[in-house]
CSV table of C-alpha atoms in Angstrom, one decimal:
chain,number,residue,atom,x,y,z
A,1,MET,CA,121.1,-200.3,-38.3
A,2,LEU,CA,119.2,-197.9,-36.1
A,3,THR,CA,116.2,-198.1,-38.4
A,4,ASN,CA,115.8,-201.8,-37.7
A,5,GLN,CA,116.0,-201.9,-33.9
A,6,SER,CA,112.3,-201.9,-33.2
A,7,SER,CA,110.3,-205.1,-33.2
A,8,ASN,CA,107.7,-206.0,-35.9
A,9,SER,CA,104.7,-206.2,-33.5
A,10,PRO,CA,104.3,-202.4,-33.0
A,11,LEU,CA,104.7,-201.9,-36.7
A,12,SER,CA,102.0,-204.5,-37.5
A,13,LEU,CA,99.7,-202.7,-35.0
A,14,TRP,CA,100.1,-199.4,-36.6
A,15,VAL,CA,99.8,-200.8,-40.1
A,16,GLY,CA,96.5,-202.4,-39.0
A,17,LEU,CA,95.3,-199.1,-37.6
A,18,ALA,CA,96.2,-197.5,-40.9
A,19,GLY,CA,94.0,-200.1,-42.6
A,20,VAL,CA,91.1,-199.2,-40.4
A,21,GLY,CA,91.6,-195.5,-41.2
A,22,ILE,CA,91.7,-196.3,-44.9
A,23,GLY,CA,88.4,-198.2,-44.5
A,24,ILE,CA,86.8,-195.1,-43.0
A,25,LEU,CA,88.2,-193.0,-45.8
A,26,ILE,CA,86.7,-195.4,-48.4
A,27,GLY,CA,83.3,-194.9,-46.8
A,28,ILE,CA,83.6,-191.1,-47.1
A,29,LEU,CA,84.8,-191.3,-50.7
A,30,THR,CA,82.0,-193.6,-51.8
A,31,GLY,CA,79.6,-190.7,-51.4
A,32,ALA,CA,82.0,-188.1,-52.8
A,33,GLN,CA,83.6,-189.3,-56.1
A,34,PRO,CA,83.6,-192.8,-57.6
A,35,LEU,CA,87.0,-192.2,-59.2
A,36,PHE,CA,88.6,-191.3,-55.8
A,37,LEU,CA,87.0,-194.5,-54.4
A,38,THR,CA,88.6,-196.6,-57.2
A,39,LEU,CA,92.0,-195.0,-56.5
A,40,ALA,CA,91.7,-195.5,-52.8
A,41,VAL,CA,90.7,-199.2,-53.1
A,42,GLY,CA,93.6,-199.7,-55.5
A,43,ALA,CA,96.0,-198.0,-53.1
A,44,ILE,CA,95.3,-200.4,-50.2
A,45,PRO,CA,97.7,-203.2,-51.4
A,46,PHE,CA,100.4,-200.5,-51.9
A,47,VAL,CA,100.1,-199.4,-48.3
A,48,PHE,CA,100.9,-202.9,-47.0
A,49,LEU,CA,103.5,-203.5,-49.7
A,50,PHE,CA,105.1,-200.1,-48.9
A,51,PHE,CA,105.9,-201.3,-45.3
A,52,ALA,CA,106.5,-205.0,-46.1
A,53,LYS,CA,108.9,-204.3,-49.1
A,54,PHE,CA,109.9,-200.8,-48.4
A,55,GLU,CA,113.1,-200.5,-50.5
A,56,GLN,CA,111.6,-202.3,-53.6
A,57,THR,CA,108.4,-200.3,-53.4
A,58,VAL,CA,110.1,-197.0,-53.2
A,59,ILE,CA,112.3,-197.8,-56.2
A,60,GLY,CA,109.3,-199.0,-58.1
A,61,LEU,CA,107.5,-195.7,-57.4
A,62,LEU,CA,110.5,-193.7,-58.5
A,63,ILE,CA,110.6,-195.6,-61.8
A,64,LEU,CA,106.9,-195.3,-62.4
A,65,ARG,CA,106.7,-191.5,-62.3
A,66,SER,CA,108.1,-190.9,-65.8
A,67,ALA,CA,105.2,-192.8,-67.4
A,68,LEU,CA,102.2,-190.9,-65.8
A,69,ASP,CA,102.1,-187.6,-67.6
A,70,PRO,CA,100.0,-188.8,-70.6
A,71,PHE,CA,97.2,-189.2,-68.1
A,72,SER,CA,97.2,-185.7,-66.7
A,73,ASP,CA,93.7,-185.0,-67.9
A,74,GLN,CA,92.6,-187.8,-65.7
A,75,GLN,CA,94.5,-186.3,-62.8
A,76,VAL,CA,96.7,-189.4,-62.5
A,77,PRO,CA,100.0,-187.6,-61.8
A,78,ALA,CA,98.2,-185.4,-59.2
A,79,ALA,CA,96.7,-188.5,-57.5
A,80,PHE,CA,100.1,-190.2,-57.6
A,81,ALA,CA,101.7,-187.2,-55.9
A,82,LEU,CA,99.0,-187.0,-53.2
A,83,GLY,CA,99.2,-190.7,-52.6
A,84,LEU,CA,102.9,-190.6,-52.4
A,85,ASP,CA,102.7,-187.7,-49.9
A,86,ALA,CA,100.2,-189.6,-47.8
A,87,LEU,CA,102.5,-192.7,-47.8
A,88,ILE,CA,105.5,-190.7,-46.7
A,89,LEU,CA,103.6,-189.0,-43.9
A,90,LEU,CA,102.2,-192.3,-42.8
A,91,TYR,CA,105.7,-193.7,-42.8
A,92,VAL,CA,107.0,-190.8,-40.7
A,93,VAL,CA,104.1,-191.2,-38.2
A,94,VAL,CA,104.7,-195.0,-37.8
A,95,ALA,CA,108.4,-194.5,-37.5
A,96,LEU,CA,108.1,-191.9,-34.8
A,97,LEU,CA,105.5,-194.0,-32.9
A,98,THR,CA,107.6,-197.2,-33.1
A,99,GLY,CA,110.9,-195.4,-32.1
A,100,ARG,CA,112.5,-195.6,-35.5
A,101,ILE,CA,114.7,-192.9,-37.0
A,102,VAL,CA,113.4,-190.6,-39.7
A,103,ARG,CA,116.4,-189.6,-41.7
A,104,THR,CA,116.9,-186.0,-42.8
A,105,ASP,CA,119.8,-183.7,-43.5
A,106,ARG,CA,120.4,-180.0,-43.1
A,107,PHE,CA,119.4,-179.2,-46.6
A,108,TRP,CA,116.1,-180.9,-46.2
A,109,TRP,CA,115.2,-178.6,-43.3
A,110,LEU,CA,116.2,-175.6,-45.4
A,111,PHE,CA,114.0,-177.0,-48.2
A,112,ALA,CA,111.1,-177.5,-45.7
A,113,GLY,CA,111.5,-173.9,-44.6
A,114,TRP,CA,111.4,-172.6,-48.2
A,115,VAL,CA,108.2,-174.7,-48.9
A,116,ALA,CA,106.6,-173.4,-45.8
A,117,LEU,CA,107.3,-169.8,-46.9
A,118,GLN,CA,105.7,-170.4,-50.2
A,119,GLY,CA,102.5,-171.1,-48.3
A,120,LEU,CA,102.4,-167.4,-47.4
A,121,TRP,CA,102.0,-166.5,-51.0
A,122,VAL,CA,98.9,-168.7,-51.2
A,123,ILE,CA,97.5,-166.6,-48.3
A,124,PHE,CA,98.3,-163.4,-50.3
A,125,ILE,CA,95.7,-164.4,-52.9
A,126,ILE,CA,93.0,-164.6,-50.2
A,127,LEU,CA,93.9,-161.3,-48.5
A,128,PRO,CA,94.7,-160.0,-51.2
A,129,VAL,CA,98.1,-158.4,-50.6
A,130,GLY,CA,98.7,-157.8,-54.3
A,131,GLY,CA,95.7,-155.5,-54.6
A,132,MET,CA,94.0,-157.7,-57.1
A,133,GLU,CA,91.0,-159.9,-56.6
A,134,PHE,CA,91.1,-163.4,-58.1
A,135,ASP,CA,88.3,-165.9,-58.4
A,136,SER,CA,88.3,-169.3,-56.7
A,137,THR,CA,90.0,-170.9,-59.8
A,138,VAL,CA,93.2,-169.0,-59.1
A,139,LEU,CA,93.2,-169.9,-55.5
A,140,LEU,CA,92.8,-173.6,-56.4
A,141,ASP,CA,95.7,-173.2,-58.8
A,142,SER,CA,97.8,-171.6,-56.1
A,143,ILE,CA,97.0,-174.4,-53.6
A,144,ARG,CA,97.8,-177.0,-56.3
A,145,GLU,CA,101.2,-175.3,-56.9
A,146,TRP,CA,102.0,-175.4,-53.2
A,147,VAL,CA,101.1,-179.1,-53.0
A,148,ARG,CA,103.4,-179.7,-56.0
A,149,LEU,CA,106.3,-178.1,-54.2
A,150,PHE,CA,105.4,-179.9,-51.0
A,151,SER,CA,105.5,-183.2,-53.0
A,152,TRP,CA,109.1,-182.4,-54.0
A,153,LEU,CA,110.0,-182.1,-50.4
A,154,MET,CA,108.3,-185.4,-49.6
A,155,VAL,CA,110.2,-187.1,-52.4
A,156,TYR,CA,113.5,-185.9,-50.9
A,157,LEU,CA,112.4,-187.2,-47.5
A,158,LEU,CA,111.3,-190.6,-48.9
A,159,VAL,CA,114.7,-191.1,-50.7
A,160,MET,CA,116.5,-190.2,-47.5
A,161,GLN,CA,114.9,-193.2,-45.8
A,162,LEU,CA,116.8,-195.4,-48.2
A,163,LYS,CA,120.1,-194.2,-46.7
A,164,ASP,CA,122.2,-197.1,-45.4
A,165,ARG,CA,119.7,-199.6,-46.9
A,166,ILE,CA,120.6,-199.3,-50.5
A,167,HIS,CA,123.9,-198.2,-52.1
A,168,PRO,CA,123.6,-194.9,-54.0
A,169,ARG,CA,124.9,-196.6,-57.2
A,170,GLN,CA,122.0,-199.1,-57.0
A,171,ILE,CA,119.4,-196.3,-56.8
A,172,ILE,CA,121.0,-194.4,-59.7
A,173,PHE,CA,121.2,-197.5,-61.8
A,174,ALA,CA,117.5,-198.3,-61.0
A,175,LEU,CA,116.5,-194.8,-62.2
A,176,PHE,CA,117.5,-195.7,-65.8
A,177,PHE,CA,114.5,-198.0,-65.9
A,178,ALA,CA,112.4,-194.8,-65.8
A,179,LEU,CA,113.6,-194.2,-69.4
A,180,VAL,CA,112.1,-197.4,-70.8
A,181,ILE,CA,108.5,-196.2,-71.4
A,182,PRO,CA,109.3,-192.5,-72.4
A,183,LEU,CA,112.0,-193.6,-74.9
A,184,THR,CA,109.7,-196.4,-76.3
A,185,VAL,CA,106.9,-193.8,-76.9
A,186,ALA,CA,109.5,-191.3,-78.4
A,187,PHE,CA,110.6,-194.0,-80.8
A,188,MET,CA,107.0,-194.6,-81.8
A,189,GLN,CA,106.6,-190.9,-82.4
A,190,VAL,CA,109.6,-190.9,-84.7
A,191,VAL,CA,108.7,-193.9,-86.9
A,192,LEU,CA,104.9,-193.7,-86.8
A,193,PRO,CA,102.5,-191.0,-88.1
A,194,ALA,CA,100.4,-189.2,-85.5
A,195,SER,CA,97.2,-190.9,-86.8
A,196,LEU,CA,98.4,-194.3,-85.6
A,197,LEU,CA,99.1,-193.1,-82.0
A,198,PRO,CA,96.6,-192.5,-79.2
A,199,SER,CA,96.0,-188.8,-78.7
A,200,VAL,CA,97.7,-188.8,-75.3
A,201,LEU,CA,101.0,-190.1,-76.9
A,202,GLN,CA,101.1,-187.8,-79.9
A,203,GLY,CA,103.9,-185.2,-80.2
A,204,THR,CA,103.7,-182.0,-82.2
A,205,ALA,CA,102.5,-183.1,-85.7
A,206,ASP,CA,102.6,-181.3,-89.0
A,207,PRO,CA,98.9,-180.6,-89.9
A,208,ILE,CA,99.5,-181.4,-93.6
A,209,SER,CA,101.7,-184.5,-93.6
A,210,GLY,CA,100.6,-185.8,-90.2
A,211,VAL,CA,104.3,-186.6,-89.4
A,212,ILE,CA,105.3,-185.8,-85.8
A,213,SER,CA,107.9,-183.0,-86.0
A,214,ARG,CA,108.7,-182.8,-82.3
A,215,VAL,CA,108.8,-185.8,-79.9
A,216,ASN,CA,107.8,-185.5,-76.3
A,217,GLY,CA,107.8,-189.2,-75.1
A,218,THR,CA,105.4,-189.5,-72.2
A,219,LEU,CA,106.2,-186.0,-70.8
A,220,GLY,CA,103.4,-184.1,-72.6
A,221,LEU,CA,105.5,-181.3,-74.0
A,222,SER,CA,108.7,-181.4,-76.0
A,223,ASN,CA,110.4,-178.8,-73.8
A,224,THR,CA,109.6,-180.9,-70.7
A,225,PHE,CA,111.0,-184.0,-72.4
A,226,ALA,CA,114.2,-182.1,-73.3
A,227,THR,CA,115.1,-181.2,-69.7
A,228,PHE,CA,114.2,-184.8,-68.6
A,229,LEU,CA,116.6,-186.2,-71.3
A,230,LEU,CA,119.4,-183.8,-70.4
A,231,LEU,CA,119.3,-185.0,-66.8
A,232,PHE,CA,119.7,-188.6,-68.0
A,233,ILE,CA,122.4,-187.6,-70.5
A,234,GLY,CA,124.4,-186.4,-67.5
A,235,LEU,CA,123.7,-189.6,-65.5
A,236,THR,CA,124.7,-191.7,-68.5
A,237,TYR,CA,128.0,-189.7,-68.8
A,238,TRP,CA,128.6,-190.4,-65.1
A,239,GLN,CA,127.9,-194.1,-65.6
A,240,LEU,CA,130.5,-194.2,-68.5
A,241,GLY,CA,133.1,-193.3,-65.9
A,242,GLN,CA,132.0,-196.0,-63.5
A,243,SER,CA,131.4,-199.0,-65.7
A,244,GLN,CA,134.0,-201.3,-67.2
A,245,ARG,CA,131.6,-202.2,-70.0
A,246,ARG,CA,131.3,-198.8,-71.7
A,247,TRP,CA,129.6,-199.7,-75.0
A,248,PRO,CA,126.1,-200.1,-73.6
A,249,TRP,CA,126.3,-196.7,-72.0
A,250,LEU,CA,127.7,-195.2,-75.2
A,251,VAL,CA,124.8,-196.6,-77.2
A,252,LEU,CA,122.3,-195.2,-74.6
A,253,LEU,CA,124.1,-191.8,-74.7
A,254,GLY,CA,123.7,-191.7,-78.5
A,255,LEU,CA,120.1,-192.6,-78.2
A,256,LEU,CA,119.4,-189.9,-75.6
A,257,CYS,CA,121.2,-187.3,-77.7
A,258,PHE,CA,119.1,-188.3,-80.8
A,259,PHE,CA,115.8,-187.9,-78.9
A,260,TYR,CA,117.1,-184.7,-77.3
A,261,VAL,CA,117.6,-183.2,-80.7
A,262,SER,CA,114.2,-184.5,-81.9
A,263,THR,CA,112.5,-182.4,-79.3
A,264,LYS,CA,113.6,-179.4,-81.4
A,265,ALA,CA,113.5,-177.1,-78.4
A,266,LEU,CA,115.6,-174.0,-79.0
A,267,PHE,CA,116.3,-173.4,-75.3
A,268,SER,CA,117.6,-176.9,-75.0
A,269,LEU,CA,120.5,-176.0,-77.3
A,270,MET,CA,121.5,-173.2,-75.0
A,271,MET,CA,121.2,-175.5,-72.0
A,272,LEU,CA,123.3,-178.2,-73.7
A,273,GLY,CA,126.1,-175.7,-74.4
A,274,VAL,CA,126.2,-174.7,-70.8
A,275,PHE,CA,126.0,-178.3,-69.6
A,276,ILE,CA,129.0,-179.4,-71.8
A,277,LEU,CA,131.0,-176.3,-70.8
A,278,VAL,CA,130.6,-176.9,-67.1
A,279,LEU,CA,131.1,-180.7,-67.5
A,280,ILE,CA,134.5,-180.4,-69.2
A,281,ALA,CA,135.7,-177.4,-67.0
A,282,PRO,CA,137.5,-179.5,-64.4
A,283,ARG,CA,139.6,-181.3,-67.0
A,284,LEU,CA,139.7,-178.5,-69.6
A,285,ASN,CA,142.4,-179.2,-72.2
A,286,ILE,CA,142.6,-179.0,-76.0
A,287,ILE,CA,141.2,-182.5,-76.5
A,288,ASN,CA,138.2,-182.1,-74.2
A,289,LEU,CA,137.5,-178.7,-75.6
A,290,ILE,CA,137.6,-180.0,-79.2
A,291,ALA,CA,135.4,-183.0,-78.2
A,292,GLY,CA,132.9,-180.7,-76.5
A,293,VAL,CA,132.8,-178.3,-79.5
A,294,LEU,CA,132.3,-181.3,-81.9
A,295,LEU,CA,129.5,-182.7,-79.8
A,296,PHE,CA,127.7,-179.4,-79.6
A,297,GLY,CA,128.3,-178.9,-83.3
A,298,VAL,CA,126.8,-182.3,-84.2
A,299,VAL,CA,123.7,-181.5,-82.2
A,300,ILE,CA,123.3,-178.1,-83.9
A,301,ALA,CA,123.8,-179.8,-87.3
A,302,LEU,CA,121.2,-182.4,-86.5
A,303,PHE,CA,118.8,-179.7,-85.3
A,304,ALA,CA,119.3,-177.7,-88.5
A,305,SER,CA,119.0,-180.7,-90.8
A,306,THR,CA,115.2,-180.6,-90.7
A,307,GLU,CA,112.9,-177.9,-92.2
A,308,PHE,CA,111.3,-177.4,-88.7
A,309,GLY,CA,114.7,-176.9,-87.1
A,310,GLN,CA,115.8,-174.5,-89.8
A,311,GLN,CA,112.6,-172.4,-89.3
A,312,ARG,CA,113.3,-172.3,-85.5
A,313,LEU,CA,116.8,-171.1,-86.0
A,314,HIS,CA,115.8,-168.6,-88.7
A,315,SER,CA,113.2,-167.1,-86.3
A,316,LEU,CA,116.1,-166.0,-84.1
A,317,LEU,CA,117.2,-163.6,-86.8
A,318,GLN,CA,113.8,-161.8,-86.5
A,319,THR,CA,114.4,-160.9,-82.9
A,320,PRO,CA,116.2,-157.9,-81.3
A,321,LEU,CA,118.7,-160.4,-79.8
A,322,PHE,CA,120.2,-161.2,-83.2
A,323,ASN,CA,118.9,-158.4,-85.4
A,324,PRO,CA,120.4,-155.0,-84.6
A,325,ASP,CA,117.9,-153.3,-86.9
A,326,MET,CA,115.0,-154.4,-84.8
A,327,ASP,CA,114.3,-152.8,-81.4
A,328,ILE,CA,112.1,-154.1,-78.6
A,329,SER,CA,109.2,-151.9,-79.4
A,330,ARG,CA,109.0,-153.2,-83.0
A,331,ALA,CA,109.4,-156.8,-81.7
A,332,LEU,CA,106.4,-156.2,-79.4
A,333,ILE,CA,104.3,-155.0,-82.3
A,334,LEU,CA,105.3,-157.9,-84.5
A,335,SER,CA,104.6,-160.4,-81.7
A,336,LYS,CA,100.9,-160.2,-82.3
A,337,GLY,CA,101.1,-161.9,-85.7
A,338,ASP,CA,104.6,-163.1,-86.7
A,339,ASN,CA,104.4,-166.4,-84.8
A,340,ASN,CA,107.9,-165.8,-83.4
A,341,SER,CA,108.1,-167.4,-80.0
A,342,PHE,CA,110.9,-165.1,-78.8
A,343,ASN,CA,109.0,-161.9,-79.7
A,344,TRP,CA,105.9,-163.3,-78.1
A,345,ARG,CA,108.0,-163.8,-74.9
A,346,LEU,CA,109.1,-160.2,-75.0
A,347,SER,CA,105.4,-159.2,-75.2
A,348,GLN,CA,104.5,-161.5,-72.3
A,349,TRP,CA,107.3,-160.2,-70.1
A,350,SER,CA,106.3,-156.6,-70.7
A,351,TYR,CA,102.7,-157.4,-69.5
A,352,LEU,CA,104.1,-159.2,-66.5
A,353,LEU,CA,106.3,-156.3,-65.6
A,354,GLN,CA,103.3,-154.0,-65.7
A,355,ALA,CA,101.5,-156.3,-63.4
A,356,TRP,CA,104.4,-156.5,-61.0
A,357,GLN,CA,104.5,-152.7,-60.6
A,358,GLU,CA,101.0,-152.9,-59.0
A,359,SER,CA,102.5,-155.0,-56.2
A,360,PRO,CA,106.3,-154.7,-56.3
A,361,PHE,CA,107.2,-156.0,-52.8
A,362,PHE,CA,105.1,-159.1,-52.2
A,363,GLY,CA,103.7,-159.8,-55.7
A,364,HIS,CA,100.3,-161.2,-56.5
A,365,GLY,CA,100.6,-164.7,-55.0
A,366,LEU,CA,101.7,-168.2,-55.9
A,367,ALA,CA,100.7,-169.5,-59.4
A,368,THR,CA,99.1,-166.2,-60.4
A,369,SER,CA,101.4,-165.1,-63.3
A,370,ARG,CA,99.5,-166.9,-66.0
A,371,HIS,CA,96.3,-165.1,-65.0
A,372,LEU,CA,97.9,-161.6,-65.2
A,373,THR,CA,98.3,-161.0,-68.9
A,374,ILE,CA,96.0,-161.1,-72.0
A,375,TYR,CA,97.8,-164.3,-73.1
A,376,LYS,CA,96.7,-166.3,-70.0
A,377,ASN,CA,99.9,-168.3,-70.3
A,378,TYR,CA,102.9,-169.2,-68.2
A,379,ALA,CA,105.6,-166.5,-67.9
A,380,HIS,CA,108.2,-168.4,-70.0
A,381,ASN,CA,110.8,-167.0,-67.7
A,382,ASP,CA,111.1,-168.5,-64.2
A,383,TYR,CA,112.8,-165.4,-62.8
A,384,MET,CA,110.0,-163.2,-64.1
A,385,MET,CA,107.5,-165.6,-62.6
A,386,ALA,CA,109.1,-165.4,-59.2
A,387,LEU,CA,109.2,-161.6,-59.3
A,388,VAL,CA,105.6,-161.2,-60.3
A,389,GLU,CA,104.2,-163.8,-58.0
A,390,GLY,CA,106.4,-163.1,-55.0
A,391,GLY,CA,107.5,-159.5,-55.5
A,392,VAL,CA,111.0,-158.4,-54.5
A,393,VAL,CA,110.8,-160.4,-51.3
A,394,GLY,CA,109.7,-163.6,-53.0
A,395,PHE,CA,112.2,-163.1,-55.8
A,396,ILE,CA,115.1,-162.9,-53.3
A,397,ILE,CA,113.9,-166.0,-51.5
A,398,PHE,CA,113.7,-167.8,-54.8
A,399,LEU,CA,117.2,-166.8,-55.8
A,400,THR,CA,118.4,-167.8,-52.3
A,401,PHE,CA,116.9,-171.2,-52.7
A,402,LEU,CA,118.6,-171.7,-56.0
A,403,GLY,CA,121.9,-170.4,-54.7
A,404,ALA,CA,121.6,-172.8,-51.7
A,405,GLN,CA,121.5,-175.7,-54.2
A,406,VAL,CA,124.6,-174.5,-55.9
A,407,THR,CA,126.3,-174.0,-52.6
A,408,ARG,CA,125.3,-177.5,-51.4
A,409,LEU,CA,126.8,-179.2,-54.5
A,410,VAL,CA,130.0,-177.1,-54.3
A,411,TYR,CA,130.3,-178.0,-50.6
A,412,LEU,CA,129.9,-181.7,-51.3
A,413,LEU,CA,132.5,-181.5,-54.1
A,414,HIS,CA,135.0,-180.2,-51.6
A,415,THR,CA,134.2,-182.4,-48.7
A,416,SER,CA,133.7,-185.8,-50.3
A,417,SER,CA,136.6,-188.1,-50.7
A,418,ASN,CA,134.7,-190.5,-52.9
A,419,LYS,CA,135.5,-190.1,-56.6
A,420,ALA,CA,132.2,-191.4,-57.8
A,421,GLN,CA,130.3,-189.1,-55.5
A,422,GLN,CA,132.4,-186.1,-56.6
A,423,LYS,CA,131.8,-186.8,-60.2
A,424,LEU,CA,128.0,-187.2,-59.6
A,425,CYS,CA,128.0,-183.8,-57.8
A,426,TRP,CA,129.8,-182.2,-60.7
A,427,VAL,CA,127.2,-183.7,-63.2
A,428,LEU,CA,124.4,-182.3,-61.0
A,429,LEU,CA,126.1,-178.9,-60.8
A,430,ALA,CA,126.4,-178.8,-64.6
A,431,MET,CA,122.7,-179.7,-64.8
A,432,LEU,CA,121.7,-177.1,-62.3
A,433,LEU,CA,123.7,-174.3,-64.0
A,434,SER,CA,122.1,-175.2,-67.3
A,435,ILE,CA,118.7,-175.2,-65.7
A,436,LEU,CA,119.4,-171.7,-64.3
A,437,VAL,CA,120.3,-170.5,-67.9
A,438,GLY,CA,117.2,-172.3,-69.4
A,439,MET,CA,115.0,-170.6,-66.9
A,440,ILE,CA,115.6,-167.3,-68.7
A,441,THR,CA,113.3,-168.3,-71.6
A,442,GLU,CA,111.4,-171.4,-70.3
A,443,ASN,CA,109.0,-172.6,-67.6
A,444,ILE,CA,111.5,-175.1,-66.3
A,445,TRP,CA,110.1,-174.7,-62.7
A,446,THR,CA,106.9,-176.3,-64.0
A,447,HIS,CA,108.7,-179.4,-65.2
A,448,THR,CA,107.5,-181.7,-62.4
A,449,THR,CA,108.9,-184.9,-63.6
A,450,LEU,CA,112.4,-183.4,-64.0
A,451,PHE,CA,112.4,-182.2,-60.4
A,452,PHE,CA,111.0,-185.5,-59.2
A,453,TYR,CA,114.2,-187.1,-60.3
A,454,TRP,CA,116.3,-184.1,-59.5
A,455,TRP,CA,115.5,-184.2,-55.8
A,456,THR,CA,116.0,-188.0,-55.8
A,457,LEU,CA,119.6,-187.5,-57.0
A,458,PHE,CA,120.1,-184.4,-54.9
A,459,ALA,CA,119.3,-186.4,-51.7
A,460,VAL,CA,121.5,-189.4,-52.8
A,461,ALA,CA,124.4,-187.1,-53.7
A,462,ALA,CA,124.7,-186.0,-50.0
A,463,TRP,CA,125.0,-189.5,-48.5
A,464,ASN,CA,128.3,-190.8,-47.1
A,465,TRP,CA,129.3,-193.0,-50.0
A,466,ASN,CA,132.4,-194.3,-48.3
A,467,GLN,CA,130.2,-195.7,-45.5
A,468,SER,CA,127.9,-197.2,-48.0
A,469,GLU,CA,130.9,-199.0,-49.6
A,470,HIS,CA,131.7,-200.5,-46.2
A,471,LEU,CA,128.0,-201.5,-45.8
A,472,ASP,CA,128.0,-203.3,-49.2
A,473,ASN,CA,131.3,-205.1,-48.3
A,474,SER,CA,130.0,-206.3,-44.9
A,475,MET,CA,126.7,-207.5,-46.4
A,476,SER,CA,128.5,-209.4,-49.2
A,477,GLN,CA,130.7,-211.1,-46.5
């Protein structure tokens, strides 16, 4: 392979120089922050392991990400993202200096251009183009948001370096190990009272009984856990069509659906309905339609079988969407005290629209939406967030980027001759369309762990799977 043509001596030289650079960095961090020093010292073995056992280390890092969110207060996920970015950039530098190929594709360059454009909206806070002055806290939030988006780009680039080294099926299979810790914690949240769990692992608990009413695994929020589970429900469905031993995957599918319902996220029901509809569309017949309706019906029944689920469904009847006797103005008034999350969203959106009118073309800047209303909360509508933060210009760019993902998957569906690849692309398309619907009432764009795995799969889906099959055959011989 082209990636293995260079000798090991230049690589050893540059890894050694990287070690010297790390030593200098440690000296600086010693006087800055002891925590950073500890993380830096702990990262040294990973740098050498990263180059010595590249494929295994990358797979291990991909699996590890799903277990880090409980330590968000300690900035562990942020440190992980920054460390991963640094490793990838170091890999690119070493690869270029040693004459190795850095693998990309056309979509990665489009992705890179979009991330670069988002940096302009960080600058808008400094100018400020939006006509509002923010304190340094907002600027730091904006920078952190841009780094988060940049980390997605780096994950895509990292996974691309596995091309022609590991078969796509192996990567997808390995990702299922990322479920072990989140599902274990979710099981504990189901069977144990909140008082027996560490605070970082507690779901949403009833204040009287102490029983956890909504599970979140290791993802921090139930809504975040729901989208994470839906992605793996899709992957499990894909594995069912690839495996000769179907029963383990059927058991896993049932387990994932159980925890999906246990999140008790209303928007997740809407997403699941869209997901199932798109998934059965290519083979739409009476049997598949009945099976899809039954599956969705079972999920609704399980959701409504608990008192909390019944309350969530009943709250919909107190909104203008399902109550013709209630107009939006009345919903806005009631939102101040009725504890109805949908009416609260209407109120939040009305404040955001007022803020958008102050800077309609370029918005107020990246990650400013939760600072623009009295609630000091996220938009709970990703399209509204894009409009307020980026104005009409940023909103169009946001929609274009989402549309580019849909176009990419449709293109791969029509150009790939590999059946497994086609089916994976269809599962990802179903997931993407359900995300686009869920974005109407949720902050899915902030679900970092979901997109960590999304961009991993998005990169893998575009590989030449037929060539990978030949590579596997030649290696086995």
